[in-house]
Coordinates of C-alpha atoms and ligand atoms in Angstrom, one line a residue:
X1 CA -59.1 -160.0 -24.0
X2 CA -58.2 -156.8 -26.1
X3 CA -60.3 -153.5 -25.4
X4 CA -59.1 -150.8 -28.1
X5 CA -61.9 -148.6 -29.4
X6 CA -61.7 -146.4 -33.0
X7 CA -60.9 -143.1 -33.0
X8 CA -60.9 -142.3 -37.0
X9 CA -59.8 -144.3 -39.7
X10 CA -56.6 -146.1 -39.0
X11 CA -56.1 -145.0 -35.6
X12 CA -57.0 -146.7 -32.2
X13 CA -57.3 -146.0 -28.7
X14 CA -55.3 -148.6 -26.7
X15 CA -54.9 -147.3 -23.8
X16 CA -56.7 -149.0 -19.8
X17 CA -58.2 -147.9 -16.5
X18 CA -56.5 -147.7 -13.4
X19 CA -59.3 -148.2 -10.4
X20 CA -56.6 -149.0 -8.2
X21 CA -53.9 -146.1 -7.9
X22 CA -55.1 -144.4 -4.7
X23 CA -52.4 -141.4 -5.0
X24 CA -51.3 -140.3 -8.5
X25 CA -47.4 -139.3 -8.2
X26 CA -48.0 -140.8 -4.7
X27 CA -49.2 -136.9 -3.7
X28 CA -53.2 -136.6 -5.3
X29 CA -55.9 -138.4 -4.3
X30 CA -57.9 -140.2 -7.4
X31 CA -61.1 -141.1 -6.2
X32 CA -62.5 -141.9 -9.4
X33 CA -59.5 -143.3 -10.8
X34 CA -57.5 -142.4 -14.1
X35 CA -57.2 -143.6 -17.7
X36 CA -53.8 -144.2 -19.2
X37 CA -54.3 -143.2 -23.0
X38 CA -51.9 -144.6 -25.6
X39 CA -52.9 -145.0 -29.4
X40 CA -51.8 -147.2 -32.0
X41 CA -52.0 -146.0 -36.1
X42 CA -52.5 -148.4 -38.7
X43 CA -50.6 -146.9 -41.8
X44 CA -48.1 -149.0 -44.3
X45 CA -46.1 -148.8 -41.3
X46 CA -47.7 -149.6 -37.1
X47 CA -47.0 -147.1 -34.8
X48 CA -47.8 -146.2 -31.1
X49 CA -47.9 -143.1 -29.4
X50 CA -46.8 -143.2 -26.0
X51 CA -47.1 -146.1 -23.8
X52 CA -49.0 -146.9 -20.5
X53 CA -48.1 -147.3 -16.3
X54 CA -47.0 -150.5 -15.9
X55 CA -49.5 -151.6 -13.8
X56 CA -52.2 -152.4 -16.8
X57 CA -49.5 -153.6 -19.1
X58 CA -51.3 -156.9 -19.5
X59 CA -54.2 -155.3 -21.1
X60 CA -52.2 -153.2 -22.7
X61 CA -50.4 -156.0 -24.7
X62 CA -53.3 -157.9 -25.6
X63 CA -54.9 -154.5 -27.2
X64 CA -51.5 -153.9 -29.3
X65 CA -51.7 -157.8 -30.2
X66 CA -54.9 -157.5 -31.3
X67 CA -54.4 -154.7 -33.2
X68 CA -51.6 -156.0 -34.6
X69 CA -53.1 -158.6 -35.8
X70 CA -49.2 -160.7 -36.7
X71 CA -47.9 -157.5 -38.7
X72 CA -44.6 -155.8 -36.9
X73 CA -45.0 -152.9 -34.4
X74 CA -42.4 -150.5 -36.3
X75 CA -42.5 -147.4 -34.5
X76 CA -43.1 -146.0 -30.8
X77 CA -43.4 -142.2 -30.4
X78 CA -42.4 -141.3 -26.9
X79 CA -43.8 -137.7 -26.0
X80 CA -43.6 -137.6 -22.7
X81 CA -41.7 -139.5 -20.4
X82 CA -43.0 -139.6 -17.1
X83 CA -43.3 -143.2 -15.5
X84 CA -47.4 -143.3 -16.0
X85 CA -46.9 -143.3 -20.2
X86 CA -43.3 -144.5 -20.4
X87 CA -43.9 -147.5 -18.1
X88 CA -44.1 -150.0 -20.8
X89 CA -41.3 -148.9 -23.2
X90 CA -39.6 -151.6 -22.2
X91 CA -41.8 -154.5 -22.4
X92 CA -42.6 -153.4 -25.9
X93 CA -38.6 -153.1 -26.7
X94 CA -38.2 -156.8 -25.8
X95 CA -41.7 -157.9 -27.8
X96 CA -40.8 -155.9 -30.9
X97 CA -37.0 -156.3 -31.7
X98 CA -37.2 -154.2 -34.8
X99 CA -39.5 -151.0 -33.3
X100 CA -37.9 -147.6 -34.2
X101 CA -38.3 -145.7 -31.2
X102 CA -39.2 -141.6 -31.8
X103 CA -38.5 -139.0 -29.1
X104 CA -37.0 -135.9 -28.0
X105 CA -33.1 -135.8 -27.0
X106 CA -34.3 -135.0 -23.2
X107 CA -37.1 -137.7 -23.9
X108 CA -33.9 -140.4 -24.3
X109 CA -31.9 -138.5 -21.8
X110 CA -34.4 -139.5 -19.3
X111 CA -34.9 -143.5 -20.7
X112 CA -31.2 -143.5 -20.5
X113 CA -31.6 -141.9 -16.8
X114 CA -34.5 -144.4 -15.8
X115 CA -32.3 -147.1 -16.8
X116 CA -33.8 -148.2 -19.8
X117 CA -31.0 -151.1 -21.0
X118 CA -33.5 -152.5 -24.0
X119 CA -34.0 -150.0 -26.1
X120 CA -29.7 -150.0 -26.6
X121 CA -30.7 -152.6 -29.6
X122 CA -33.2 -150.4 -31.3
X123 CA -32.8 -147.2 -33.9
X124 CA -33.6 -143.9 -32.2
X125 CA -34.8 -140.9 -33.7
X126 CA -34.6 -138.0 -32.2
X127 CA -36.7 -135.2 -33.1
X128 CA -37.2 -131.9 -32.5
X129 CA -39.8 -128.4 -33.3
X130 CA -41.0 -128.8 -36.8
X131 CA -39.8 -132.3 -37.9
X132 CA -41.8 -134.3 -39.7
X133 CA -42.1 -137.9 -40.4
X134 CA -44.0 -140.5 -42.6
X135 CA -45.5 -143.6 -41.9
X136 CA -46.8 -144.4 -45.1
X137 CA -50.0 -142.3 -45.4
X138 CA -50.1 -140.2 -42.5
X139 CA -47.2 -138.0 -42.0
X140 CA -46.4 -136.5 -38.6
X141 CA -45.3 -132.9 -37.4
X142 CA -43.3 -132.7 -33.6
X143 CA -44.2 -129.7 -31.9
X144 CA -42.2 -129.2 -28.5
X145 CA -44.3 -128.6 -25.4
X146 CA -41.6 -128.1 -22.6
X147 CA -43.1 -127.8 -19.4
X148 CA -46.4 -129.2 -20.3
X149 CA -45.5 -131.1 -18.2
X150 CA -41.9 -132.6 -18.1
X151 CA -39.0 -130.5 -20.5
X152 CA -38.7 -133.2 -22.6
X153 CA -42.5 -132.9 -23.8
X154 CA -43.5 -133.1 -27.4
X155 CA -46.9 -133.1 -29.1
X156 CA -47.6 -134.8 -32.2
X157 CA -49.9 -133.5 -35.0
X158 CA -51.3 -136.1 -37.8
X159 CA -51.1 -133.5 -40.5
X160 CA -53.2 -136.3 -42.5
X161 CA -56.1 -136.1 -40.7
X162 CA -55.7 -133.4 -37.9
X163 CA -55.3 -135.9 -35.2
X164 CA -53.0 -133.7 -32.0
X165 CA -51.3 -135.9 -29.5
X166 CA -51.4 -134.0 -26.9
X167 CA -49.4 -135.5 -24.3
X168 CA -50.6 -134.2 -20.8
X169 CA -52.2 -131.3 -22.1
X170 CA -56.2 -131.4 -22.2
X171 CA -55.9 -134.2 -19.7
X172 CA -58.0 -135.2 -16.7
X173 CA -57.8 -137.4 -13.7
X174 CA -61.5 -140.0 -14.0
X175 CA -61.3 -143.6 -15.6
X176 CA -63.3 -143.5 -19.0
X177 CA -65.7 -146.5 -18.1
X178 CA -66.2 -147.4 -21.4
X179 CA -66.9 -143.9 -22.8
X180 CA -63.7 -142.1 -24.8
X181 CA -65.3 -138.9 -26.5
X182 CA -65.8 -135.7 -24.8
X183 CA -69.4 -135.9 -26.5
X184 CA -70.0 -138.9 -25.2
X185 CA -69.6 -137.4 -21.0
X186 CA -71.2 -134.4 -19.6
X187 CA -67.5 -132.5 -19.4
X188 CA -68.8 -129.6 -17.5
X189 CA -71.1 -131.2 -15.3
X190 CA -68.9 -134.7 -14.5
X191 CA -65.1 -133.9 -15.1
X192 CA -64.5 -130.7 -15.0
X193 CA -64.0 -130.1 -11.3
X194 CA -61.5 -133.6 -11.7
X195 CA -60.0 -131.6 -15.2
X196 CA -59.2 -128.7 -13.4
X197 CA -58.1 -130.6 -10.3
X198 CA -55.5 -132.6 -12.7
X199 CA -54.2 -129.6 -15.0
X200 CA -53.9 -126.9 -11.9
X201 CA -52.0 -129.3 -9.6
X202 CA -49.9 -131.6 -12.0
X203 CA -48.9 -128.9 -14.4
X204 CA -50.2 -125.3 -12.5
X205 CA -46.9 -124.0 -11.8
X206 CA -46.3 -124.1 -15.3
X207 CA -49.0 -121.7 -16.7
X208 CA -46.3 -119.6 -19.0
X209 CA -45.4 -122.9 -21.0
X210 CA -49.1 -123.7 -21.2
X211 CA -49.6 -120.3 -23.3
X212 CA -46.3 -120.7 -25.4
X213 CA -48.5 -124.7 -26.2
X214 CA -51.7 -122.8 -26.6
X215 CA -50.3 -120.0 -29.0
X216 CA -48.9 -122.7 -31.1
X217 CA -52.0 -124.7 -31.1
X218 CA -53.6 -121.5 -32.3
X219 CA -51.6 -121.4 -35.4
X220 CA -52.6 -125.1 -36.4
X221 CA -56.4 -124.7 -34.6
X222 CA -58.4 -124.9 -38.2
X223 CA -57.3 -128.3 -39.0
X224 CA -57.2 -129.8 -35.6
X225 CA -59.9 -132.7 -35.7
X226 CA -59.4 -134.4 -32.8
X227 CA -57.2 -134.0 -29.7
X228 CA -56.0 -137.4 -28.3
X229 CA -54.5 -136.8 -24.3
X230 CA -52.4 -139.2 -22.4
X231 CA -55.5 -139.1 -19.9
X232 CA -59.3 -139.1 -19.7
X233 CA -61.5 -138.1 -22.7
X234 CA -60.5 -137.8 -26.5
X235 CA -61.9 -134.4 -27.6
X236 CA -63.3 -134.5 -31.3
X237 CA -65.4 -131.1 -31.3
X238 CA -65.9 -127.8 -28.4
X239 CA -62.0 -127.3 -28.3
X240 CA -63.1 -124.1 -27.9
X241 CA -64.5 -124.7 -24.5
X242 CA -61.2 -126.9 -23.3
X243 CA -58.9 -124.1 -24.6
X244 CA -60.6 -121.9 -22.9
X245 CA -60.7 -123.7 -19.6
X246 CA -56.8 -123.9 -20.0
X247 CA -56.5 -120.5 -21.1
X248 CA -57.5 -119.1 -18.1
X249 CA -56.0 -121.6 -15.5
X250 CA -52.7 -121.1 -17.3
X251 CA -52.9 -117.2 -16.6
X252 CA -54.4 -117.8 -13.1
X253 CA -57.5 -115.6 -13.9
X254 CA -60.4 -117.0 -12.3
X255 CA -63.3 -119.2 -13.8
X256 CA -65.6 -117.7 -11.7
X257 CA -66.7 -114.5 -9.4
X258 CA -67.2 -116.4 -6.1
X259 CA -65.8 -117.0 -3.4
X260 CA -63.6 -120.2 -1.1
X261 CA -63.1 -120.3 2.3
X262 CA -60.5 -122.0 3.7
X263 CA -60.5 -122.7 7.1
X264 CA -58.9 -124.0 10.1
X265 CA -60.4 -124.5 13.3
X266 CA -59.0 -126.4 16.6
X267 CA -62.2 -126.6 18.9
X268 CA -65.0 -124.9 16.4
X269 CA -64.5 -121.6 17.1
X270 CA -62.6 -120.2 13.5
X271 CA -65.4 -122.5 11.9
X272 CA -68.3 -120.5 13.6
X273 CA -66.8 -117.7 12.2
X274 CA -66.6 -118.1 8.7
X275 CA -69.9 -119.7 9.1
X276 CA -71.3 -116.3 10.2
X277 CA -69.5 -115.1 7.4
X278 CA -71.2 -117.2 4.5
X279 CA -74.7 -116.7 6.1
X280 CA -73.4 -112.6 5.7
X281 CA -72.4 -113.3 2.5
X282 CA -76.0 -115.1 1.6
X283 CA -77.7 -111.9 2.8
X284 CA -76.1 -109.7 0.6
X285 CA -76.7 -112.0 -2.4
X286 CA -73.2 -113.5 -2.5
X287 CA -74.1 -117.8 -2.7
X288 CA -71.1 -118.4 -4.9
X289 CA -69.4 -119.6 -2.1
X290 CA -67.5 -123.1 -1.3
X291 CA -66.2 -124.0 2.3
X292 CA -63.4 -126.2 3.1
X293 CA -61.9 -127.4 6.2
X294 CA -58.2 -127.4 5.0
X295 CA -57.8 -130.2 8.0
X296 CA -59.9 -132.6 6.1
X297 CA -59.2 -131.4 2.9
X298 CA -56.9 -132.9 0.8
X299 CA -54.6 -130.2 -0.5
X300 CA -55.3 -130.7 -4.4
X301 CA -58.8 -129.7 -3.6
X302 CA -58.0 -126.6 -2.2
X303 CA -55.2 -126.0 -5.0
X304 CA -58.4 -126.8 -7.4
X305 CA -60.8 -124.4 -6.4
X306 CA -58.7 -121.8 -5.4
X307 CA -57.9 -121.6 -9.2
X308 CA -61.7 -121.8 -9.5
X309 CA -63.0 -118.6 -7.5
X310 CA -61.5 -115.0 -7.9
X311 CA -62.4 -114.4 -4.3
X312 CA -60.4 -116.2 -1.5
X313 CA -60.9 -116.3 2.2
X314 CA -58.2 -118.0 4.8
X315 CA -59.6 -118.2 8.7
X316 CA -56.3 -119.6 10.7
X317 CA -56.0 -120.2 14.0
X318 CA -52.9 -119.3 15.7
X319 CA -50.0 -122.4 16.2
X320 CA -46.7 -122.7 17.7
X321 CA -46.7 -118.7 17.1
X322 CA -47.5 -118.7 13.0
X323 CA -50.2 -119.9 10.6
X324 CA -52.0 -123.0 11.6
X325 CA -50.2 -126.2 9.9
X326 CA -52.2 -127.7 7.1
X327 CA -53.2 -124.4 6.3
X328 CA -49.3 -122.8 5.8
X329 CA -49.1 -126.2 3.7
X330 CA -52.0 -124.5 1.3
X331 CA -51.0 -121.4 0.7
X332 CA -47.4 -123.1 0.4
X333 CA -48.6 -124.8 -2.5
X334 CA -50.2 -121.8 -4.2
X335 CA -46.8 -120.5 -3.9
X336 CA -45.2 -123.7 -5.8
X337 CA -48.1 -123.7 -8.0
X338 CA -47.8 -119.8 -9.2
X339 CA -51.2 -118.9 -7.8
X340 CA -51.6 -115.5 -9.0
X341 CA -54.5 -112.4 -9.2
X342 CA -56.9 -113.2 -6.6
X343 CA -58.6 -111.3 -3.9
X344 CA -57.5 -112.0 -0.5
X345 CA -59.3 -112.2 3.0
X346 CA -57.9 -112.7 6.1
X347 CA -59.5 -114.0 9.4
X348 CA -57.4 -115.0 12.1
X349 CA -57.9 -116.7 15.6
X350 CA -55.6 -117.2 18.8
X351 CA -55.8 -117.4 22.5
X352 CA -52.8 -116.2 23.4
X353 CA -51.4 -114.8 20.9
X354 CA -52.6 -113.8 17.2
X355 CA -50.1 -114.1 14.7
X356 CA -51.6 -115.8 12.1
X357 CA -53.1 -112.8 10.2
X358 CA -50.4 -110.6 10.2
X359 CA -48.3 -113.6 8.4
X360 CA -50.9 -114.4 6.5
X361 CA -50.9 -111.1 5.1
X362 CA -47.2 -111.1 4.5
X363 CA -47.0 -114.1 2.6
X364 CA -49.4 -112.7 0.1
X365 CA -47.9 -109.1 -0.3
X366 CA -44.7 -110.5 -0.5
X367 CA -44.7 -114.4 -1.6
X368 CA -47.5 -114.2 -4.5
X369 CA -47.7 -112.1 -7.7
X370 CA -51.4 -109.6 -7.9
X371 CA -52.9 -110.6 -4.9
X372 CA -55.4 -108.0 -3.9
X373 CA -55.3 -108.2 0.5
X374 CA -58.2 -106.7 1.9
X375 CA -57.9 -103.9 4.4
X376 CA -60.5 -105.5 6.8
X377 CA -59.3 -108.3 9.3
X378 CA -61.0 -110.2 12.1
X379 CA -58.9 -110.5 14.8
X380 CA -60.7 -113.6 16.9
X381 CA -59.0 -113.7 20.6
X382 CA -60.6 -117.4 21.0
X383 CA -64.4 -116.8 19.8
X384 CA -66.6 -114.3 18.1
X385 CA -67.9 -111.1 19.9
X386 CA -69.3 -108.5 19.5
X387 CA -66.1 -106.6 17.7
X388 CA -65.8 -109.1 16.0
X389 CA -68.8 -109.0 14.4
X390 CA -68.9 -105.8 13.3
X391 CA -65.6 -106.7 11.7
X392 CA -67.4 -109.8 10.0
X393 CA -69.6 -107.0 8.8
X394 CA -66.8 -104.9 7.6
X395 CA -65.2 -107.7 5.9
X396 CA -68.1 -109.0 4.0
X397 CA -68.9 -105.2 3.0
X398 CA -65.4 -105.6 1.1
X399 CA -66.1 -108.6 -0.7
X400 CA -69.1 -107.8 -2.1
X401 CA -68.1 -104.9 -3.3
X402 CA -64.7 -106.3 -5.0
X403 CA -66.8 -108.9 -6.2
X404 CA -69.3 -106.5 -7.7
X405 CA -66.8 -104.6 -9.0
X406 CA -64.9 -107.1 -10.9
Ligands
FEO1 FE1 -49.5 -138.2 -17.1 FE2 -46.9 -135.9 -16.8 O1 -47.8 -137.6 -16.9

């Protein structure tokens, strides 16, 4: 049975739920699953933009059906071409003989690549920046968005009716459960810790293409109406709020003065320090604070808030003579991920030899752009004395004065 739901006149969201994925690109958690937005417009010509993972293809079909209503599908947009929109291209070339199929030249670079043998029947039209196209009464403007999150990326703007097809930007990971507006969800209170969690993970290495989108967007931002993603909510008012939320995790700057800490801790000892250190931290007024065991954290959390808080701390014990495993894994993916202008703490633990802080320290002068490494260490020779408490007091000093500061 069909589920679409209307976005404005002529224009459909067609898109499904996916409760089942447990890893998105087989790497991120999804706990609370993910939509796959595609949307179909009703003009003298049919057209849909961007296509849906395979795995709800059945619903899909019986949504375009529907909409279709016996009339021809005639067009198919392809922004982006990663495997969770473009997993049904070719289900809809066999259905629809006659569908015109839109794209980039990388976007059919990479159908050609994927193997895509039934679109070879079809017309293809490629696009590229400032191209537009009619379908009757709504004509189309193709906006590149390399990057954003694949090089082949475009975003389409209805310059009818100021409808922007995003692609992956403005996304989120979440299933809509029936809901499809941002005004229609508490964004800031129930997605935007899943939001950031998507955008800074999936496309946070990428933070310089993200302002070449945004500055584009800027030029067009009167007559945007509604912004339609390839995931989570469709956003028909507050862009303001969104763009600002992507503004800032494009340029790494924090959302917030707080402050993460990251630990690691092999028999409890690292964790009683930092645990001294966020009861410190209370005391002098600082309960902006989120703690994380990076050993049963799953990395895209920590990659999450780290782009969250503009204070960071990292408590590693010492292991096989460098930085405690899961732990060189996180700060390996702030690397890969372009982390950039936070302020650093470094705690450190070993038995037998303490190595982790001094590398830990390294990594960020030398690995990372603007990160601010605080002159006060604890150096932990297996548990928490009496030195090392007065470095825990030294330490915490710091932070809340950078974090005043700032
Ligand atoms: Fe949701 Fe880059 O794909």
């Amino acid at each position: 049975m069909h589920n679409v739901r209307k976005i404005v006149d002529d224009l459909y969201w067609i898109g499904a739920n996916d409760r089942r994925l447990a890893l998105f690109e087989n790497i991120h958690p999804i706990p609370e699953g993910v939509s796959y937005n595609s949307y179909m417009l009703l003009d003298e010509k049919t057209v849909v933009f961007d296509t849906v993972d395979w795995s709800v293809t059945r619903q899909y079909i019986e949504n375009i059906e529907y909409l279709l209503n016996g009339r021809e599908l005639d067009y198919l947009v392809v922004n982006h071409m990663e495997p969770d929109h473009c997993g049904s291209i070719e289900e809809l070339a066999f259905r629809y003989p006659n569908m015109k199929i839109i794209s980039s030249e990388k976007g059919f670079m990479f159908m050609r690549q994927f193997g895509y043998k039934s679109i070879a029947g079809h017309q293809l039209i490629e696009v590229k920046e400032g191209d537009t196209f009619s379908f009757g009464k709504h004509k189309v403007m193709f906006i590149e968005a390399p990057m954003v999150h694949w090089p082949e990326v475009l975003v389409t703007f209805d310059t009818t009716n100021g409808v922007l097809f995003s692609a992956d930007a403005f996304g989120s990971f979440k299933t809509l459960d029936g809901r499809l507006f941002n005004d229609e969800v508490d964004w800031d209170r129930d997605w935007l810790d899943e939001g950031r969690r998507y955008l800074t993970n999936i496309v946070g290495k990428y933070g310089p293409h993200i302002q070449v989108l945004l500055k584009k967007a800027a030029t067009i931002l009167d007559q945007i109406k509604v912004i339609c993603p390839l995931h989570g909510v469709v956003w028909r008012n507050n862009f303001e709020y969104i763009i600002d939320k992507y503004d800032k995790w494009s340029r790494y700057e924090p959302e917030e003065k707080g402050v993460l800490i990251a630990y690691a801790s092999m028999y409890g000892n690292t964790e009683n320090a930092v645990e001294i250190l966020a009861a410190k931290l209370a005391e002098k007024g600082i309960t902006n604070v989120k703690m994380f065991d990076v050993s049963n954290t799953h990395v895209s959390y920590l990659i999450s808030n780290v782009f969250k808080y503009s204070h960071l701390v990292l408590a590693s014990p010492t292991y096989n003579l460098g930085i405690y495993p899961v732990m060189h894994n996180f700060i390996m993916d702030m690397k890969a991920l372009n982390l950039q202008n936070r302020t650093v703490a470094i705690i450190e633990n070993g038995s037998w030899a303490r190595k982790s802080g001094d590398l830990l320290q390294e990594f960020f002068e030398t690995e990372l752009k603007n990160m601010n490494v605080l002159n006060e260490k604890v150096g932990i020779t297996s548990a928490m004395n009496n030195v090392n408490n007065d470095e825990m007091d030294a330490l915490v000093d710091a932070l809340v004065e950078s974090i005043n500061k700032n």
